[in-house]
Coordinates of N, CA, C and O in Angstrom, one line a residue:
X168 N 3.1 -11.9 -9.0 CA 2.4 -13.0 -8.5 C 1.3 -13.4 -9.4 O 1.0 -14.6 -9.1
X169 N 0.6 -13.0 -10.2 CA -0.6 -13.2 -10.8 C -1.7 -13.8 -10.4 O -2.1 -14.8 -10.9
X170 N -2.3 -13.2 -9.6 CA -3.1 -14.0 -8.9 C -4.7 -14.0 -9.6 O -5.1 -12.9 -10.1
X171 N -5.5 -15.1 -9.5 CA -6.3 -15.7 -10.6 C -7.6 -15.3 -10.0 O -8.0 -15.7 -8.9
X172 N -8.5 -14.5 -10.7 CA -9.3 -13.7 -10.2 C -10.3 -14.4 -9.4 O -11.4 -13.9 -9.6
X173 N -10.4 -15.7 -8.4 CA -10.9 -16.2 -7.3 C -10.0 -15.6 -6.5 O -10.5 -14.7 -5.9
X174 N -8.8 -15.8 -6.2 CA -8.1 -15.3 -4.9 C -8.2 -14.1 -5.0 O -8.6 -13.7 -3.9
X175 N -8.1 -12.7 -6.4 CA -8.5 -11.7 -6.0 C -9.5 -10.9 -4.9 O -9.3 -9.9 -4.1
X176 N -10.9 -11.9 -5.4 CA -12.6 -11.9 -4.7 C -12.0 -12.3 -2.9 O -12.4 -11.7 -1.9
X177 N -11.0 -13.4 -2.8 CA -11.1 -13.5 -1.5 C -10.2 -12.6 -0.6 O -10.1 -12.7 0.7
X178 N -9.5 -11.9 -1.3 CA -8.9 -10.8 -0.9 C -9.2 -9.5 -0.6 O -8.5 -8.8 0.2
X179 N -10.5 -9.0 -1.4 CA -10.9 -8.1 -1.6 C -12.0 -8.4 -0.4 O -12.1 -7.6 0.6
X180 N -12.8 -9.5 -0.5 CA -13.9 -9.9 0.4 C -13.4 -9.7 1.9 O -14.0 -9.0 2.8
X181 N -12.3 -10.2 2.0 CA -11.2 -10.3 3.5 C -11.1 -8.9 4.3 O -11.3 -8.6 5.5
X182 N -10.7 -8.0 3.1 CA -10.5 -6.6 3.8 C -11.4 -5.6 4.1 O -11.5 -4.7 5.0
X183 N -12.5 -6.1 2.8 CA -14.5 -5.7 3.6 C -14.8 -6.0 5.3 O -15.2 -5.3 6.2
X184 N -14.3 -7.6 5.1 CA -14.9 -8.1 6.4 C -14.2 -7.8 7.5 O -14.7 -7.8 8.6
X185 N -13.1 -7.5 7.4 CA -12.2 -7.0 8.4 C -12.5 -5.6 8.7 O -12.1 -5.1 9.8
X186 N -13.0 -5.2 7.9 CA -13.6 -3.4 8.3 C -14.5 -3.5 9.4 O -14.5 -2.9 10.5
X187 N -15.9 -5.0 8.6 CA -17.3 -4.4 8.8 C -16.7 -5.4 10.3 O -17.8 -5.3 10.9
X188 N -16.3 -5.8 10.7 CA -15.8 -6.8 11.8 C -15.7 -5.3 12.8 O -16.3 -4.9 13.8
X189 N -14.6 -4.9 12.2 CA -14.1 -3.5 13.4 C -14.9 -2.6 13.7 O -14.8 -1.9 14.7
X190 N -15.8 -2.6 12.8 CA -17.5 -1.8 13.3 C -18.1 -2.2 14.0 O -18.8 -1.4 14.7
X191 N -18.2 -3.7 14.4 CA -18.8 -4.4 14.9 C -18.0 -4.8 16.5 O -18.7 -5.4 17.3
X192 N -17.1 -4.5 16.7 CA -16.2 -5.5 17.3 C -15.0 -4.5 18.0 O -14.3 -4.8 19.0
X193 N -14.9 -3.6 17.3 CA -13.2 -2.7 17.6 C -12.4 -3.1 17.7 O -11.5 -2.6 18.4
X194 N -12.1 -4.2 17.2 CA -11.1 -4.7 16.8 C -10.5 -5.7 15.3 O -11.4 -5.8 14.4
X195 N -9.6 -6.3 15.1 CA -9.4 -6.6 14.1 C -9.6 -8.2 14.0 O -9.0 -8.9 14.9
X196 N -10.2 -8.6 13.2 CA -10.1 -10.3 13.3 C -9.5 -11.5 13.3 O -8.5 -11.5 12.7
X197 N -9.7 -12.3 13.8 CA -8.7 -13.4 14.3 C -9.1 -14.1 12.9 O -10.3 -14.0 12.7
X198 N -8.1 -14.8 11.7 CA -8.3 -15.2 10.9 C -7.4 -16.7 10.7 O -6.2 -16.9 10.7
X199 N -8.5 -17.8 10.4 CA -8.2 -19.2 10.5 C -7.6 -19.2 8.8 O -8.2 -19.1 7.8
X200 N -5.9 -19.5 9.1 CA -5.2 -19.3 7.7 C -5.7 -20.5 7.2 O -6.2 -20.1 6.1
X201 N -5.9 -22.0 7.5 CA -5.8 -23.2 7.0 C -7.3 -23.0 6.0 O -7.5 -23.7 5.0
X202 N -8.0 -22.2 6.5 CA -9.6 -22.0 5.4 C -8.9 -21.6 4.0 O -9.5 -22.2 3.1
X203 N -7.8 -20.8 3.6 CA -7.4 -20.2 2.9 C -6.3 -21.0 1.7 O -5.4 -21.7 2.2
X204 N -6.4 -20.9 0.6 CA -5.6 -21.2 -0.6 C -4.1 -21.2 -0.5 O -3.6 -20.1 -0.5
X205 N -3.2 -22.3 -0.3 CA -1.8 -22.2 0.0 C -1.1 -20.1 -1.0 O -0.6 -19.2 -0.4
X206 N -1.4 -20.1 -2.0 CA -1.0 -19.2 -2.4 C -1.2 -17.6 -2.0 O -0.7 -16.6 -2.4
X207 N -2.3 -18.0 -0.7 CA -2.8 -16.7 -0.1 C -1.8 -16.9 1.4 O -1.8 -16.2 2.4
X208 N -1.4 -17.5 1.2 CA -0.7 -18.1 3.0 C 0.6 -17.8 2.7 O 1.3 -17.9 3.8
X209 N 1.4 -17.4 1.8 CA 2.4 -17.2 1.6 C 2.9 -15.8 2.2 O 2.1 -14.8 2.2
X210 N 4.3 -15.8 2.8 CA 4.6 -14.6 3.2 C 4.8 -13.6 2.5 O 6.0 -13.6 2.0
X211 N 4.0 -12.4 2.1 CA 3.8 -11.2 1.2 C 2.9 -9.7 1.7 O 1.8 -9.8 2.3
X212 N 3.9 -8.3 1.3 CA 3.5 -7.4 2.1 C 2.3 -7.0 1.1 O 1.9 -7.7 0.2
X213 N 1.9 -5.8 1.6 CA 0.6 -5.3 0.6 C 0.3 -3.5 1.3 O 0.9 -2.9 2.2
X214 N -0.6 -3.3 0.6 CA -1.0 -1.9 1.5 C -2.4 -2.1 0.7 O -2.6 -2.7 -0.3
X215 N -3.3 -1.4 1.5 CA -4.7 -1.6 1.6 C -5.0 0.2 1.6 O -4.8 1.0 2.5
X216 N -5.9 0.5 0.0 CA -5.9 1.9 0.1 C -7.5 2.1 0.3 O -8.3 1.3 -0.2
X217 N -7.9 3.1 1.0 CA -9.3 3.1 0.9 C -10.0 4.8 0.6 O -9.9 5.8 1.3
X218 N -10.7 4.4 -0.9 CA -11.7 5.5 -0.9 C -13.0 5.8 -0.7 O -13.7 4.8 -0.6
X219 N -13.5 6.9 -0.6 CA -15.0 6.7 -0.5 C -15.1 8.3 -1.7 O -14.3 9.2 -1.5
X220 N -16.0 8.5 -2.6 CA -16.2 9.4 -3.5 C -14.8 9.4 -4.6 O -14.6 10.5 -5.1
X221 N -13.9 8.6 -4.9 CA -12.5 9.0 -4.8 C -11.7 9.8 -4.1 O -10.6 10.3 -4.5
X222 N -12.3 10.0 -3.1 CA -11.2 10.6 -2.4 C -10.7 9.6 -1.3 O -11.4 8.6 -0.9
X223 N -9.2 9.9 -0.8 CA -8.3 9.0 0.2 C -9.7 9.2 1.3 O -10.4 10.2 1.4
X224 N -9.6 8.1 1.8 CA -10.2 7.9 2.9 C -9.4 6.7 3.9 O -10.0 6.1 4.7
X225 N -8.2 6.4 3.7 CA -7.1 5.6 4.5 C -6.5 5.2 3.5 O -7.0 5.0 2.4
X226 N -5.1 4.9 3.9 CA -4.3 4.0 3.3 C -2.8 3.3 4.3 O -1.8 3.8 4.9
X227 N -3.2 2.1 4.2 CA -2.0 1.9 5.3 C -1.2 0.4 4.9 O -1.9 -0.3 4.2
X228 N 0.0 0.0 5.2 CA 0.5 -1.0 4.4 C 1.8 -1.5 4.8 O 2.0 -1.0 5.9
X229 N 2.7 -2.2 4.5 CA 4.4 -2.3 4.8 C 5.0 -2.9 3.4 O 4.5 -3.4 2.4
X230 N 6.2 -2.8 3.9 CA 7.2 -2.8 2.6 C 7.8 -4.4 2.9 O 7.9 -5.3 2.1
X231 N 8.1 -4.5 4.0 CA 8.6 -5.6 4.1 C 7.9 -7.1 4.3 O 7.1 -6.8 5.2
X232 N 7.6 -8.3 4.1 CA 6.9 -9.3 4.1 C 6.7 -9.7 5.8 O 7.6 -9.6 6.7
X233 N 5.7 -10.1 6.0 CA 6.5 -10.5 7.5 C 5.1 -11.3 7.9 O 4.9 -11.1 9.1
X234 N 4.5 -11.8 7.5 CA 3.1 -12.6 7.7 C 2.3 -13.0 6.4 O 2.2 -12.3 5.4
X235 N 1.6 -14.2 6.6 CA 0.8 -14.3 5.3 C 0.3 -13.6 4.6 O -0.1 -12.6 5.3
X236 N 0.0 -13.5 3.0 CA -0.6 -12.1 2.3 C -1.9 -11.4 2.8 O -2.2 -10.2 2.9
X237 N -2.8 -13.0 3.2 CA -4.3 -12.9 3.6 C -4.0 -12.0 4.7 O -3.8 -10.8 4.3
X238 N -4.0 -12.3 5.9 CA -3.2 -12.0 7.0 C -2.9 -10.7 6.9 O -3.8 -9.9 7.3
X239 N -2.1 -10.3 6.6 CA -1.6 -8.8 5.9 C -2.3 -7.6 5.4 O -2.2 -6.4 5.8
X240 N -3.2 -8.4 4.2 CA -4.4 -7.6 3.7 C -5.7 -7.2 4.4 O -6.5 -6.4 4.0
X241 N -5.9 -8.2 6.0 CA -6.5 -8.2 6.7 C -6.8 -6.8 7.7 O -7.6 -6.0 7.9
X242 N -5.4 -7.3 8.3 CA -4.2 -6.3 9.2 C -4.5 -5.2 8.5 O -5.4 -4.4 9.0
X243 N -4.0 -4.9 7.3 CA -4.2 -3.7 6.7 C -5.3 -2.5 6.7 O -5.3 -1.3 6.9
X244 N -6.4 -3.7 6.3 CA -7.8 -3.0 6.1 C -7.7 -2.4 6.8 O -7.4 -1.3 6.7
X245 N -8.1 -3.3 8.3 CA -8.4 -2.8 9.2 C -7.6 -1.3 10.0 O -8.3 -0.4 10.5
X246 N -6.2 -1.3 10.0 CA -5.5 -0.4 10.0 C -6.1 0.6 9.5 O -6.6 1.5 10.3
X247 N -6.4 0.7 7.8 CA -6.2 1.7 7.2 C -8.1 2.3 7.7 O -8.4 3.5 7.6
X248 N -8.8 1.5 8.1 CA -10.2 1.8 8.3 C -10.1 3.0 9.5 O -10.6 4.2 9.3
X249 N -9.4 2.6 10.7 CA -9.3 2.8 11.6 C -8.7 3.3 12.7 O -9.2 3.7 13.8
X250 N -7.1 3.3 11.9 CA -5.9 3.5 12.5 C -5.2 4.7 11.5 O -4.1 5.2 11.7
X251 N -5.8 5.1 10.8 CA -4.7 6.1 9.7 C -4.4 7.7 10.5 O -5.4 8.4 10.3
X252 N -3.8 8.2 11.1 CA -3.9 9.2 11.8 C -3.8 10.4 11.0 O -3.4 11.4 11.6
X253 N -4.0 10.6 9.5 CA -4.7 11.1 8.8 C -6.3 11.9 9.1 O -6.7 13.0 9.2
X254 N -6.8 10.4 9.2 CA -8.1 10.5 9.0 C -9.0 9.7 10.5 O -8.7 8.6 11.1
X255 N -10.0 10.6 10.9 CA -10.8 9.9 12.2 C -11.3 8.5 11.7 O -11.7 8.3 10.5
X256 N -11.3 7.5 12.7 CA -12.1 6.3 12.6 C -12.7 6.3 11.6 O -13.1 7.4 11.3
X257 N -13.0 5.1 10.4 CA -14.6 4.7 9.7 C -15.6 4.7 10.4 O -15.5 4.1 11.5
X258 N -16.7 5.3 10.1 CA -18.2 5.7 10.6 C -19.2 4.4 9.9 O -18.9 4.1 8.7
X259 N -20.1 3.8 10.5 CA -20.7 2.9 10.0 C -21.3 3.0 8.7 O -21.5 2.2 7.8
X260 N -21.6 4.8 8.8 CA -22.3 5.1 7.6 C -21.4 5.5 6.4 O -21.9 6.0 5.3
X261 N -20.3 5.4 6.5 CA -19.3 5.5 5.5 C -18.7 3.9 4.6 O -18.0 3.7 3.6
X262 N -19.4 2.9 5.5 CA -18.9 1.5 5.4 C -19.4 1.2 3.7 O -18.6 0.6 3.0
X263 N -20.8 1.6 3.2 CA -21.3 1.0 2.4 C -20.7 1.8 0.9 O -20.9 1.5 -0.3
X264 N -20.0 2.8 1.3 CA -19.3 3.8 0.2 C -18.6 3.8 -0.2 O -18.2 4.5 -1.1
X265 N -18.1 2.6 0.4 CA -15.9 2.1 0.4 C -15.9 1.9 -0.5 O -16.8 1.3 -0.9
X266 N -14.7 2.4 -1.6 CA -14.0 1.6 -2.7 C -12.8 0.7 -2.0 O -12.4 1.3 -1.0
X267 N -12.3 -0.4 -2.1 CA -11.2 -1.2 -1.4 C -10.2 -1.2 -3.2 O -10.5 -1.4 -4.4
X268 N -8.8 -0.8 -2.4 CA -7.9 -1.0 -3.2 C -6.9 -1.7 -2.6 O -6.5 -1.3 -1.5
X269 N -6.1 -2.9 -3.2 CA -5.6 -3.5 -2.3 C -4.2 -3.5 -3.7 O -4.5 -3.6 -4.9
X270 N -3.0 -3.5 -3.1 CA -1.7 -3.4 -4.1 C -0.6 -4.2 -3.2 O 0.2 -3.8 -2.4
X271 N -0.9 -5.6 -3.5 CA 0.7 -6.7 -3.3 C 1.7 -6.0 -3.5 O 1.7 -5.0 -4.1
X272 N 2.5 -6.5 -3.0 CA 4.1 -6.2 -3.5 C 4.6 -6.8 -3.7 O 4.4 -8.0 -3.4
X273 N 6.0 -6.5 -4.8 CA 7.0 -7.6 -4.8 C 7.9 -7.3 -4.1 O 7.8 -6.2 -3.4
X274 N 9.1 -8.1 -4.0 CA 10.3 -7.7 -3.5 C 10.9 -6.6 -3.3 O 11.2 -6.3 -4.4
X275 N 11.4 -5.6 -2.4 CA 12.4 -4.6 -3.6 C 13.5 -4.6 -3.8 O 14.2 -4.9 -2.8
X276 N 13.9 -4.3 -4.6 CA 15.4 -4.3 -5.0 C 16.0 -2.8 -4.8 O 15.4 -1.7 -4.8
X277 N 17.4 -3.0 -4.7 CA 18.0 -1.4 -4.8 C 18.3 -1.0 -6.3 O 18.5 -1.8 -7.2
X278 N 18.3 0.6 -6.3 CA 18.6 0.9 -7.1 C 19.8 1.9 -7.1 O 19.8 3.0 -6.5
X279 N 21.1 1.5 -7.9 CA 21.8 2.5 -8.1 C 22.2 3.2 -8.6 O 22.2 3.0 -9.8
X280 N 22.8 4.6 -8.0 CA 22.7 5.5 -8.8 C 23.9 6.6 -8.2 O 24.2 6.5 -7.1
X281 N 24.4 7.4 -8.7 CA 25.3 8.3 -8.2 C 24.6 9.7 -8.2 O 25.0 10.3 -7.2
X282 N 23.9 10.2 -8.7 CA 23.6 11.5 -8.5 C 22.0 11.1 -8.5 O 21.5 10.0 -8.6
X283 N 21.3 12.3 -8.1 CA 19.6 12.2 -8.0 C 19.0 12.3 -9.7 O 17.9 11.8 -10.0
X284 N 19.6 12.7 -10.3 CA 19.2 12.5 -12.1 C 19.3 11.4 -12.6 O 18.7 10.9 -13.6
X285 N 20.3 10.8 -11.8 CA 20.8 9.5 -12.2 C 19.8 8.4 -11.8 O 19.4 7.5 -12.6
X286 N 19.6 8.5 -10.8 CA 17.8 8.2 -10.2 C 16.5 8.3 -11.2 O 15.9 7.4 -11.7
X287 N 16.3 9.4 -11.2 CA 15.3 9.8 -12.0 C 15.4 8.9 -13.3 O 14.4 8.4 -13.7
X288 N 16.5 8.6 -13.9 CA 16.8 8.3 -14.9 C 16.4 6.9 -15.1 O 16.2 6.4 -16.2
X289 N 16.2 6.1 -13.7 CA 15.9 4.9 -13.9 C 14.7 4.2 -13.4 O 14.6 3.0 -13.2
X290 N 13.6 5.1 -13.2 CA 12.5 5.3 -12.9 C 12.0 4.8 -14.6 O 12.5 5.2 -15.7
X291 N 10.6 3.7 -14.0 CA 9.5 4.0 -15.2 C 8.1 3.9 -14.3 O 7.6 3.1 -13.4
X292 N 7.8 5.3 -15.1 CA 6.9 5.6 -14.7 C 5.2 4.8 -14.8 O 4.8 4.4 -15.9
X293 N 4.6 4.7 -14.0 CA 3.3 4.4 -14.0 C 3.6 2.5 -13.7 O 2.7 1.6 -13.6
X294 N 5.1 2.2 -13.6 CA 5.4 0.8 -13.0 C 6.1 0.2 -11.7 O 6.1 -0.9 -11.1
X295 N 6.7 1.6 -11.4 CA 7.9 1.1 -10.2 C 6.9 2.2 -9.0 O 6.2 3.2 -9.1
X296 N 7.2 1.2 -8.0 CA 6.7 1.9 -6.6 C 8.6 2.1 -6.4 O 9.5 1.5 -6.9
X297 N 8.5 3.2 -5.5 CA 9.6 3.9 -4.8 C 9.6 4.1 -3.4 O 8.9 4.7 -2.7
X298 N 10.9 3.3 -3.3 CA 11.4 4.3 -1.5 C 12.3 4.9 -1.3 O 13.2 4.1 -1.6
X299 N 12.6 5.4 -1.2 CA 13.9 6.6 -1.0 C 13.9 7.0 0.7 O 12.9 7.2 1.5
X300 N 15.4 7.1 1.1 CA 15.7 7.7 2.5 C 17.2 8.1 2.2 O 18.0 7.8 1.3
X301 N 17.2 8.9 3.2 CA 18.3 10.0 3.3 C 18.3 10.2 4.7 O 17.3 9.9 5.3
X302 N 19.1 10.5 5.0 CA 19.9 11.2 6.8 C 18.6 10.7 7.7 O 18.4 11.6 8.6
X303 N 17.7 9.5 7.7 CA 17.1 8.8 8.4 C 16.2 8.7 7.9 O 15.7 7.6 7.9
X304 N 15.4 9.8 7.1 CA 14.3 9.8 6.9 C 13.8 8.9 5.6 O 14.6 8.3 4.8
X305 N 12.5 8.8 5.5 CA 11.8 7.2 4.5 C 11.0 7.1 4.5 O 10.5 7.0 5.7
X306 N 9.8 6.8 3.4 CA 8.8 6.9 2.5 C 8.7 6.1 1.1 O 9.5 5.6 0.4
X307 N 7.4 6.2 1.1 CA 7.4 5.2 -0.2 C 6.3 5.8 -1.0 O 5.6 6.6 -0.4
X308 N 6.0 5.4 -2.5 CA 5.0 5.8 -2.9 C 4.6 4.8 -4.0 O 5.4 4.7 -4.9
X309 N 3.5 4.2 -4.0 CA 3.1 3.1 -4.8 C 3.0 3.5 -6.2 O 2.7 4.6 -6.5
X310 N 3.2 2.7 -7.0 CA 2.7 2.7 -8.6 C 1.8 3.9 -8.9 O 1.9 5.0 -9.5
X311 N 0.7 3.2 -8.3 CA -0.6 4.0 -8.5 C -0.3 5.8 -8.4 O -0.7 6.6 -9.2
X312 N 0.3 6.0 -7.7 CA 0.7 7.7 -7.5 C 1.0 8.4 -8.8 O 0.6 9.5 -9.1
X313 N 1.8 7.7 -9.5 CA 2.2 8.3 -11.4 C 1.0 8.7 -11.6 O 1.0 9.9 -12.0
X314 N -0.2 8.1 -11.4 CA -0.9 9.0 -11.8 C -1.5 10.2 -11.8 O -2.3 10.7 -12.5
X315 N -0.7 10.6 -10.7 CA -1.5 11.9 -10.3 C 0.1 12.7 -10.1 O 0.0 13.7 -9.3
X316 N 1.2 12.4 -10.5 CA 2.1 13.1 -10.4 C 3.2 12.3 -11.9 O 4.2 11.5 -11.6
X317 N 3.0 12.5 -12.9 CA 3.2 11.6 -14.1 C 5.0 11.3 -14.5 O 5.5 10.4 -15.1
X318 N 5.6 12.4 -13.9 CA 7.0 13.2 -14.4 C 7.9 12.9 -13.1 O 7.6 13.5 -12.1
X319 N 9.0 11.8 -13.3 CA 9.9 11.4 -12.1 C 10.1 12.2 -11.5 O 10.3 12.0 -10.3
X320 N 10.4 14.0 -12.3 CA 11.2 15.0 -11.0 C 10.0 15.4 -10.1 O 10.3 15.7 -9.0
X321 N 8.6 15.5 -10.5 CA 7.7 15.8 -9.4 C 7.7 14.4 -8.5 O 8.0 14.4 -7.3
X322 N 7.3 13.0 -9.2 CA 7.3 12.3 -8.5 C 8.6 12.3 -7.3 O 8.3 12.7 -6.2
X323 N 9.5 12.0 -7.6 CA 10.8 12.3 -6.6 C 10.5 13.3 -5.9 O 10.6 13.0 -4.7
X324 N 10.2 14.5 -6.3 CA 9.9 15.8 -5.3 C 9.0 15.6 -4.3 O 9.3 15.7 -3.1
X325 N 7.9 15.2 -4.8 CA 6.7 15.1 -3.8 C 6.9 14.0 -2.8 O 6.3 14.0 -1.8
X326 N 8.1 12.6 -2.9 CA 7.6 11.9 -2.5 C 9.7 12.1 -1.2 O 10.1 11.3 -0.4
X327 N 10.3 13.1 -1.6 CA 11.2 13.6 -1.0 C 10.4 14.7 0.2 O 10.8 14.8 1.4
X328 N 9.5 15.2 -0.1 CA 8.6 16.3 0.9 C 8.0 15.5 1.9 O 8.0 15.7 3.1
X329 N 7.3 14.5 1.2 CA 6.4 13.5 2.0 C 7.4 12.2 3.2 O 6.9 11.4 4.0
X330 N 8.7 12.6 3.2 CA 10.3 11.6 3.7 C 10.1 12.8 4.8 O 9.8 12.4 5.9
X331 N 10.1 14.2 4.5 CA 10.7 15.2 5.0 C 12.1 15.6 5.2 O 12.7 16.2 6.1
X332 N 12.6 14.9 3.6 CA 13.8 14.9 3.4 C 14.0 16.8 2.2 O 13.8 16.8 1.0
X333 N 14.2 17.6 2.7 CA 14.7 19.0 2.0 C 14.8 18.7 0.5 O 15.2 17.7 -0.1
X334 N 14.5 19.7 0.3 CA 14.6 19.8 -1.1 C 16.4 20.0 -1.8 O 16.8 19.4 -2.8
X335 N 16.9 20.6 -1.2 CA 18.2 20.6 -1.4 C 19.3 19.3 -1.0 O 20.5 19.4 -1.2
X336 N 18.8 18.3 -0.5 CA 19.3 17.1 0.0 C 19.1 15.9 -1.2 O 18.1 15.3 -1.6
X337 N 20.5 15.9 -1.5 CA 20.3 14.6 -2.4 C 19.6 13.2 -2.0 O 19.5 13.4 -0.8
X338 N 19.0 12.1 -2.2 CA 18.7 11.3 -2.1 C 19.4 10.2 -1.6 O 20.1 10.0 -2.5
X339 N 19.8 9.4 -0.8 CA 21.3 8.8 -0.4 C 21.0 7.2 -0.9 O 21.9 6.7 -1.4
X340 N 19.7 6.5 -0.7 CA 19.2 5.3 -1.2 C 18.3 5.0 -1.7 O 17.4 5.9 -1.3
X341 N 17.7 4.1 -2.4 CA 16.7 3.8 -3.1 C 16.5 2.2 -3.9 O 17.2 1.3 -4.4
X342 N 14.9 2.4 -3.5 CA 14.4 1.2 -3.9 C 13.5 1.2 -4.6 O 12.7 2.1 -4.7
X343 N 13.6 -0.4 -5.7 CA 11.9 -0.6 -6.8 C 11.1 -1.6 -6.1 O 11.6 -2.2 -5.1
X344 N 10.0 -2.0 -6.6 CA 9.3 -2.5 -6.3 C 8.1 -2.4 -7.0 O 7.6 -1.3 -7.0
X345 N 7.4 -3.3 -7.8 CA 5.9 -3.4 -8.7 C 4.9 -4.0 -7.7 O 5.0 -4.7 -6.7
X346 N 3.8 -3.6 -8.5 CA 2.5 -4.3 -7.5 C 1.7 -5.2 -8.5 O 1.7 -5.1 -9.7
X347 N 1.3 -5.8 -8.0 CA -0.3 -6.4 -8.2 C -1.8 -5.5 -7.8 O -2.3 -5.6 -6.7
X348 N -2.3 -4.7 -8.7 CA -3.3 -4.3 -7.9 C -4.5 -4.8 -8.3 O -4.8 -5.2 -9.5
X349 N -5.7 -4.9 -6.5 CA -7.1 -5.5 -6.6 C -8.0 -4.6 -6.5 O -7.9 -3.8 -5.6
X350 N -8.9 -4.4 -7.2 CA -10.4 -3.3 -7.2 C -11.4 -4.0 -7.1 O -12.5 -3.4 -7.0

């Protein structure tokens, strides 16, 4: 999507205010789309990660598009502030600490493959977000994760544990997907 570092600022601004709203309010904000830039109104998923010290302090998101971006990144914040069942509620005094990471999505596409190496094989690293499911189960793991897991067979592994899909259970489907990411 390339989005032009003014829509970034009102994206990033959006998911602040949607926090400091829910501190204020407990709830999430009613947002007037027509204020907003046709290219922010467009239907696009995202996930909204939040640290405080670098460490996770929420992250919450969807794969699929299903409401405007703004909208979405909004939804999100606030989610991920408040709703991560990870982590208890944001604390007011945690508000001013936030790092906001915010990662658009694109589409995803399938990927095929016959065997789980054959997978691996078509992975690049530190570019493709992944979803993978098997015998029901489904997970995803953004871009950003390569970093902290660099090598497809860990990535695959960890994010096969995180499905609670067995280690001995092949993979049955899979999807790519790149981001846009906002800091």
């Amino acid at each position: 999507m390339n989005l032009p570092a003014s829509s970034r600022r009102v994206l990033l601004d959006t998911a602040r205010a949607a926090i400091a709203h829910g501190l204020e309010h407990a709830r999430s904000p009613e947002l007037s789309l027509d204020r907003f830039e046709p290219r922010l109104r467009q239907v696009q998923s995202s996930f909204v990660t939040l640290r405080i010290d670098r460490q996770l302090r929420g992250c919450v998101g969807g794969l699929e598009a299903r409401q405007p971006l703004v909208q979405d990144v909004s939804a999100h914040a606030y989610m991920a502030a408040f709703s991560d069942a990870r982590f208890e509620p944001l604390g007011r005094d945690e508000f001013e600490r936030l790092e906001l990471h915010i990662s658009v999505l694109s589409a995803s596409t399938p990927i095929y493959f016959d065997t789980e190496a054959g997978l691996l094989g078509t992975l690049t690293p530190g570019v493709d977000g992944l979803v993978i499911s098997s015998r029901g189960c489904r997970a995803t793991f953004l871009p950003s994760v390569w970093e902290s897991l660099p090598e497809p067979e860990a990535f695959v592994r960890q994010l096969k544990a995180k499905a609670g899909i067995p280690k001995n259970v092949a993979v049955e489907r899979a999807w790519r997907y790149t981001t846009e990411s906002i800091e």
